[in-house]
Amino acid sequence: MIGNLRPMEIVLILLVILLLFGAKKLPDMARSLGKSARILKSEAKAMKKESENESAQQDASAQQAAPKTIQAAPGDVTSSRPVNEPNQQTTKN
């Protein structure tokens, strides 16, 4: 849509913006717009890095998961036993 604008139309739009907001407010608006864009970019990078870290941790925890134990009653460690997960293969000696 912006690519369809002719140079005269762009000049007219800029002139209307200048008249509406005034020359004093335009630099402040541009500064705040740039600051908002930087914040958005840094937050997007942080979210991407966080999701990569979570997926790496999930892969590592899936490979190094210890067998879970089930207890008969809270604090009763004598009757606890390891439980094999359905996705883990057991080896018999």
Tab-separated table of C-alpha atoms in Angstrom, residues 46-64:
chain	number	residue	atom	x	y	z
A	46	ALA	CA	14.881	-12.175	25.342
A	47	MET	CA	11.789	-14.286	24.683
A	48	LYS	CA	13.535	-16.149	21.876
A	49	LYS	CA	16.607	-16.798	24.051
A	50	GLU	CA	14.399	-17.947	26.936
A	51	SER	CA	12.498	-20.396	24.731
A	52	GLU	CA	15.793	-21.806	23.386
A	53	ASN	CA	17.066	-22.277	26.949
A	54	GLU	CA	13.847	-24.010	27.998
A	55	SER	CA	13.961	-26.420	25.069
A	56	ALA	CA	17.619	-27.222	25.791
A	57	GLN	CA	16.803	-27.849	29.460
A	58	GLN	CA	13.879	-30.095	28.534
A	59	ASP	CA	16.111	-32.126	26.215
A	60	ALA	CA	18.769	-32.463	28.922
A	61	SER	CA	16.253	-33.381	31.630
A	62	ALA	CA	14.604	-35.988	29.396
A	63	GLN	CA	17.963	-37.669	28.834
A	64	GLN	CA	19.080	-37.548	32.480
